[in-house]
mmCIF file of C-alpha atoms in Angstrom:
data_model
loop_
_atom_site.group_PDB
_atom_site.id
_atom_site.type_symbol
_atom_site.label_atom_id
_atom_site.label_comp_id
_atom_site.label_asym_id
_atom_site.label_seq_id
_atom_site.Cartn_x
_atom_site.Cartn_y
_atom_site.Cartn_z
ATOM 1 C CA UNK A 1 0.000 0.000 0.000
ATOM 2 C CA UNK A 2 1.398 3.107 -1.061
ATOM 3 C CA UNK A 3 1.757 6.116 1.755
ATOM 4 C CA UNK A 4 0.278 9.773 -0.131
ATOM 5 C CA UNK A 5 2.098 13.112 1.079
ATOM 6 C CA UNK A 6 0.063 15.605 2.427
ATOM 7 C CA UNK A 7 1.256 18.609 0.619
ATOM 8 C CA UNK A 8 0.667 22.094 2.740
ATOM 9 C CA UNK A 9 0.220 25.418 1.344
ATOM 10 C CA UNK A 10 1.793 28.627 2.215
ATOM 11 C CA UNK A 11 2.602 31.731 0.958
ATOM 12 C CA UNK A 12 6.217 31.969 -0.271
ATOM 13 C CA UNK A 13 8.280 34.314 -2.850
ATOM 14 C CA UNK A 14 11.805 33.249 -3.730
ATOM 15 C CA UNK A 15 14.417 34.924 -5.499
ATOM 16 C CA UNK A 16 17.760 33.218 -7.206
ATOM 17 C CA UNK A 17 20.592 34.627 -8.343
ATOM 18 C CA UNK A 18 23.569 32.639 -9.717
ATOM 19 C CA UNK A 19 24.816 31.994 -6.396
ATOM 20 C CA UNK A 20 22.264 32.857 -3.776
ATOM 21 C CA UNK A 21 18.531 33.253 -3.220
ATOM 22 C CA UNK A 22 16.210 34.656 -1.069
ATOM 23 C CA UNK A 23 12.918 32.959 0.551
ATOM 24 C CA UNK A 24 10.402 35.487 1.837
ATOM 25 C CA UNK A 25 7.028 33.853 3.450
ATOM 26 C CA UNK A 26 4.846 34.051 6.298
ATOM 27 C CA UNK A 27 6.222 32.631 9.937
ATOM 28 C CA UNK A 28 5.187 32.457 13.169
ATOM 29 C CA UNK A 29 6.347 33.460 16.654
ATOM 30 C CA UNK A 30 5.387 30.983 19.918
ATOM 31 C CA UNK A 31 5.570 32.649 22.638
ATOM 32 C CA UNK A 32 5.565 30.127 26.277
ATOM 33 C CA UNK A 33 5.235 29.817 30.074
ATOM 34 C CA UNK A 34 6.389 27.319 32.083
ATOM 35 C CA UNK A 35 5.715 24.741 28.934
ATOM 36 C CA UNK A 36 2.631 25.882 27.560
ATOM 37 C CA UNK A 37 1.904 27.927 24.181
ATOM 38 C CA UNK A 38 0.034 31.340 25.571
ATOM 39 C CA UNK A 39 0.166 32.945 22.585
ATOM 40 C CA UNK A 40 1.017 33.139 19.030
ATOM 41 C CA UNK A 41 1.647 35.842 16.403
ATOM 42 C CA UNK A 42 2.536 36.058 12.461
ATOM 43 C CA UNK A 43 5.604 37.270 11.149
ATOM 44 C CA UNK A 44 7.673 36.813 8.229
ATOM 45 C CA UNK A 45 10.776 35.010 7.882
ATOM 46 C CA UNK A 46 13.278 35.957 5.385
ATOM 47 C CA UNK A 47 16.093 33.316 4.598
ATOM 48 C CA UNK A 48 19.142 34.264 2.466
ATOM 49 C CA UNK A 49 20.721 31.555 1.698
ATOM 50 C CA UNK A 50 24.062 30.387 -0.510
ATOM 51 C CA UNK A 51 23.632 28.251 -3.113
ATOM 52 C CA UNK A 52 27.361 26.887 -3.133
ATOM 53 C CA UNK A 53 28.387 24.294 -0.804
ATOM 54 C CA UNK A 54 30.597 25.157 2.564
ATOM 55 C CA UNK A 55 34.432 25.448 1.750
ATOM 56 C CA UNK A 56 34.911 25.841 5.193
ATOM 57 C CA UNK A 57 33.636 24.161 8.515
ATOM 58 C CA UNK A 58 32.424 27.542 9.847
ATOM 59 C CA UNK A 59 31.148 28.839 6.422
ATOM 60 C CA UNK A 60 27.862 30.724 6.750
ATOM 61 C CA UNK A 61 25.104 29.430 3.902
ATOM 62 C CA UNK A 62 22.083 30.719 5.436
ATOM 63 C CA UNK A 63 20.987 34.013 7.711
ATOM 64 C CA UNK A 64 17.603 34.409 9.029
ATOM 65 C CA UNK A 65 15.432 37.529 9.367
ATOM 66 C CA UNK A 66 12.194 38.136 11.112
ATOM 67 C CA UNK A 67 9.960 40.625 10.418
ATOM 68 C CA UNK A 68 7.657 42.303 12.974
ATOM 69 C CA UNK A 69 4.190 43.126 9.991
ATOM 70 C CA UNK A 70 4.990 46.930 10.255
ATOM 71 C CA UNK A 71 8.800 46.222 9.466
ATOM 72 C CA UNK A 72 7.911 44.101 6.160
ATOM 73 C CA UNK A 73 5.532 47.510 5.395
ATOM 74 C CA UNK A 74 9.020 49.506 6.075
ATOM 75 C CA UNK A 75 10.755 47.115 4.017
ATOM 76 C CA UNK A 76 8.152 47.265 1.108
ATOM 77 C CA UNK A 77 8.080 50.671 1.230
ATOM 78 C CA UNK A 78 12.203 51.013 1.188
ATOM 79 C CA UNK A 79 11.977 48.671 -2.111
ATOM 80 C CA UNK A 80 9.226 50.694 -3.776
ATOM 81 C CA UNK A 81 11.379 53.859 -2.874
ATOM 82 C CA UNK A 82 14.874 52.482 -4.143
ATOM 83 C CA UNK A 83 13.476 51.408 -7.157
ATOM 84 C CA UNK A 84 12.222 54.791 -8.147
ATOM 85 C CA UNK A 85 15.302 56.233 -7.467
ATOM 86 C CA UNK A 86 17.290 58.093 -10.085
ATOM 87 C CA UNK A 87 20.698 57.566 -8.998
ATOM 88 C CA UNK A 88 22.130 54.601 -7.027
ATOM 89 C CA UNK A 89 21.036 54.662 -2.913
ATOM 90 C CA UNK A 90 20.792 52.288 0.020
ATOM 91 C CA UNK A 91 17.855 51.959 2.388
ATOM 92 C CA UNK A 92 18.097 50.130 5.633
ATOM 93 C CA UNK A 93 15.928 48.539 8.395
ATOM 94 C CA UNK A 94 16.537 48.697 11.855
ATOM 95 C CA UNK A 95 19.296 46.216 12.758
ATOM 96 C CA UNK A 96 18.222 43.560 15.090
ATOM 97 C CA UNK A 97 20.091 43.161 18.137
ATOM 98 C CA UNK A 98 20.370 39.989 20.433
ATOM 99 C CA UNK A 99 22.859 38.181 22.882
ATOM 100 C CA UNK A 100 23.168 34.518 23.205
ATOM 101 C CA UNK A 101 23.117 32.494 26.750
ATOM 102 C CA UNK A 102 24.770 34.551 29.761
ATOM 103 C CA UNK A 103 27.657 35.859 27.526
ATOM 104 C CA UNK A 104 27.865 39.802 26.571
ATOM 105 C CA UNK A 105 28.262 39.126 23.314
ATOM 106 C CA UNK A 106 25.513 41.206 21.100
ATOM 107 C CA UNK A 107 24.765 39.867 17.693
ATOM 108 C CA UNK A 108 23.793 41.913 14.983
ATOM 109 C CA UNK A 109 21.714 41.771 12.097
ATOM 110 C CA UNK A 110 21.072 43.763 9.211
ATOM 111 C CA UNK A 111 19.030 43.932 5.768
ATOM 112 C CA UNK A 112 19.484 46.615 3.457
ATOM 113 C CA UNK A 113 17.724 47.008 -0.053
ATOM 114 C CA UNK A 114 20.069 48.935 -3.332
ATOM 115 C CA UNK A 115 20.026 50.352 -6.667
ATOM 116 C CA UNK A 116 23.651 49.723 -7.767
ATOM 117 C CA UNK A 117 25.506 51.105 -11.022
ATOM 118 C CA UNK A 118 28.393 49.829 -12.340
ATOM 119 C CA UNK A 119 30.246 50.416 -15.781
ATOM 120 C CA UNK A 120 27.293 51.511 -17.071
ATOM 121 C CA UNK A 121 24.771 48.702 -15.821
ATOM 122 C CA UNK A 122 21.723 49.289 -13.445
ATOM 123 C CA UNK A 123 20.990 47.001 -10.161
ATOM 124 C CA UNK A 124 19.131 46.260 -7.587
ATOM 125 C CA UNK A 125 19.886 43.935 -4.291
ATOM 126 C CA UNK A 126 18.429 42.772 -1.106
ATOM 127 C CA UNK A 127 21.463 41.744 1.672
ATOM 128 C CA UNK A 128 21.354 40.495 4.821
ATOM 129 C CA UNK A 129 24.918 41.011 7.078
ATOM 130 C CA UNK A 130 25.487 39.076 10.191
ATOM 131 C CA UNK A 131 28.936 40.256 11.951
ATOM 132 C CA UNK A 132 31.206 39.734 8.939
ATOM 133 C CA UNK A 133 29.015 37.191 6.952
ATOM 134 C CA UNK A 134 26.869 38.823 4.410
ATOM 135 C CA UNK A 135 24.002 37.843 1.677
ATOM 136 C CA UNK A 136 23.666 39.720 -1.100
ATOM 137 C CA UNK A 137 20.855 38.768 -4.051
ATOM 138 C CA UNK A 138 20.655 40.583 -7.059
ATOM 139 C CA UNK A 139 17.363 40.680 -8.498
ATOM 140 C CA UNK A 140 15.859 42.472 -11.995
ATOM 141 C CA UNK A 141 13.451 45.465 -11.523
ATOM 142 C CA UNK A 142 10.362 43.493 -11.649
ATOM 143 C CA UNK A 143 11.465 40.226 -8.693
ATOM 144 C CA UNK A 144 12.449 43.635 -6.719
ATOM 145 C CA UNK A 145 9.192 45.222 -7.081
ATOM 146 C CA UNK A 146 7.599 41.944 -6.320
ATOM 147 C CA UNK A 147 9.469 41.469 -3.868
ATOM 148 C CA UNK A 148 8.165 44.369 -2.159
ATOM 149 C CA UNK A 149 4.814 44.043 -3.293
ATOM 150 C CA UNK A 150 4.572 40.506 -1.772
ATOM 151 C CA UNK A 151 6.060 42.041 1.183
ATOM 152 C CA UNK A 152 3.621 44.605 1.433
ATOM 153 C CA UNK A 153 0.067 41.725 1.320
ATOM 154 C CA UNK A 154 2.532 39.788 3.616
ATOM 155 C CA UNK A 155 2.356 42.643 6.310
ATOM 156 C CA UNK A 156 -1.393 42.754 6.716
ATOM 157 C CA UNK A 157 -1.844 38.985 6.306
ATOM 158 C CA UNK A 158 0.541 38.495 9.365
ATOM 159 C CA UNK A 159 -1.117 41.372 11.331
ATOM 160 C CA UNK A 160 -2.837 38.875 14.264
ATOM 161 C CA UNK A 161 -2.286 37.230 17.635
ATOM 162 C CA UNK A 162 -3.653 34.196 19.048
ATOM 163 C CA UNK A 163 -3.544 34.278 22.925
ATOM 164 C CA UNK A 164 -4.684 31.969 25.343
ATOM 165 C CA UNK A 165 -7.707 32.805 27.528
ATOM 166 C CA UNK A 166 -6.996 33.045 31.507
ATOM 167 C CA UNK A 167 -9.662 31.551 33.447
ATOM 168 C CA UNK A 168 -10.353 32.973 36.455
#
């Protein structure tokens, strides 16, 4: 007797380049008390990734970035606006900060969105940077106004919380 899949549907945009990519789609963030799931909220969850294989042990080939709804807005927004651009800029989002365990150490995040020219040629580029590892994914005009687009019904779609009731 053959076993089916059960396939599952969710919204997802990807953009490849010839060496990296870039998965945007919806995510969600659990948050819990003393084991149990109190409440839940959407996000979305970019993921850079490399498409080459690790030369190195400690090679980075993926970073991960969550969006809060109203930063994906920002982010659409900051695509719509470097795309209309008439000379070559840089936008940025807020970096996210966080430390690991009990050690000081802060790590940082960023994700920028360009218009790049070079000998002539027009750009444009999402990149994520962790420490000294960054993503960068060219994409044509139209995956970068998609991009942002997608971003933007992303935003809303994510806009909810689930939360447990407290009985009394």
């Amino acid at each position: 007797m053959s076993k089916t899949n059960e396939l599952l549907r969710y919204s997802c945009y990807e953009i490849f380049s010839q060496s990296t990519g870039v998965e945007i789609r919806a995510a969600v963030k659990t948050n819990e008390e003393h084991g149990h799931v109190i409440e839940q909220c959407g996000r979305i969850h970019l993921r850079f990734f490399k498409m080459s294989p690790k030369t190195k042990p400690d090679d980075v080939t993926q970073i991960r970035f969550i969006c809060e709804p109203d930063e994906a807005f920002s982010l659409s927004l900051m695509i719509s606006q470097v795309a209309l651009s008439t000379v070559p800029c840089k936008e940025k989002l807020n970096p996210h900060k966080f430390s690991v365990g009990d050690q000081c150490d802060e790590t940082v995040t960023t994700l920028s969105v360009e218009k790049w020219e070079r000998s002539g040629k027009v750009g444009y580029a999402l990149t994520v940077g962790r420490g000294k590892d960054f993503i960068s994914v060219p994409a044509p005009l139209a995956k970068f106004l998609f991009a942002g687009e997608f971003l933007r019904t992303l935003s809303t779609e994510q806009c909810w919380v689930e939360r447990s009731e407290k009985k009394r």
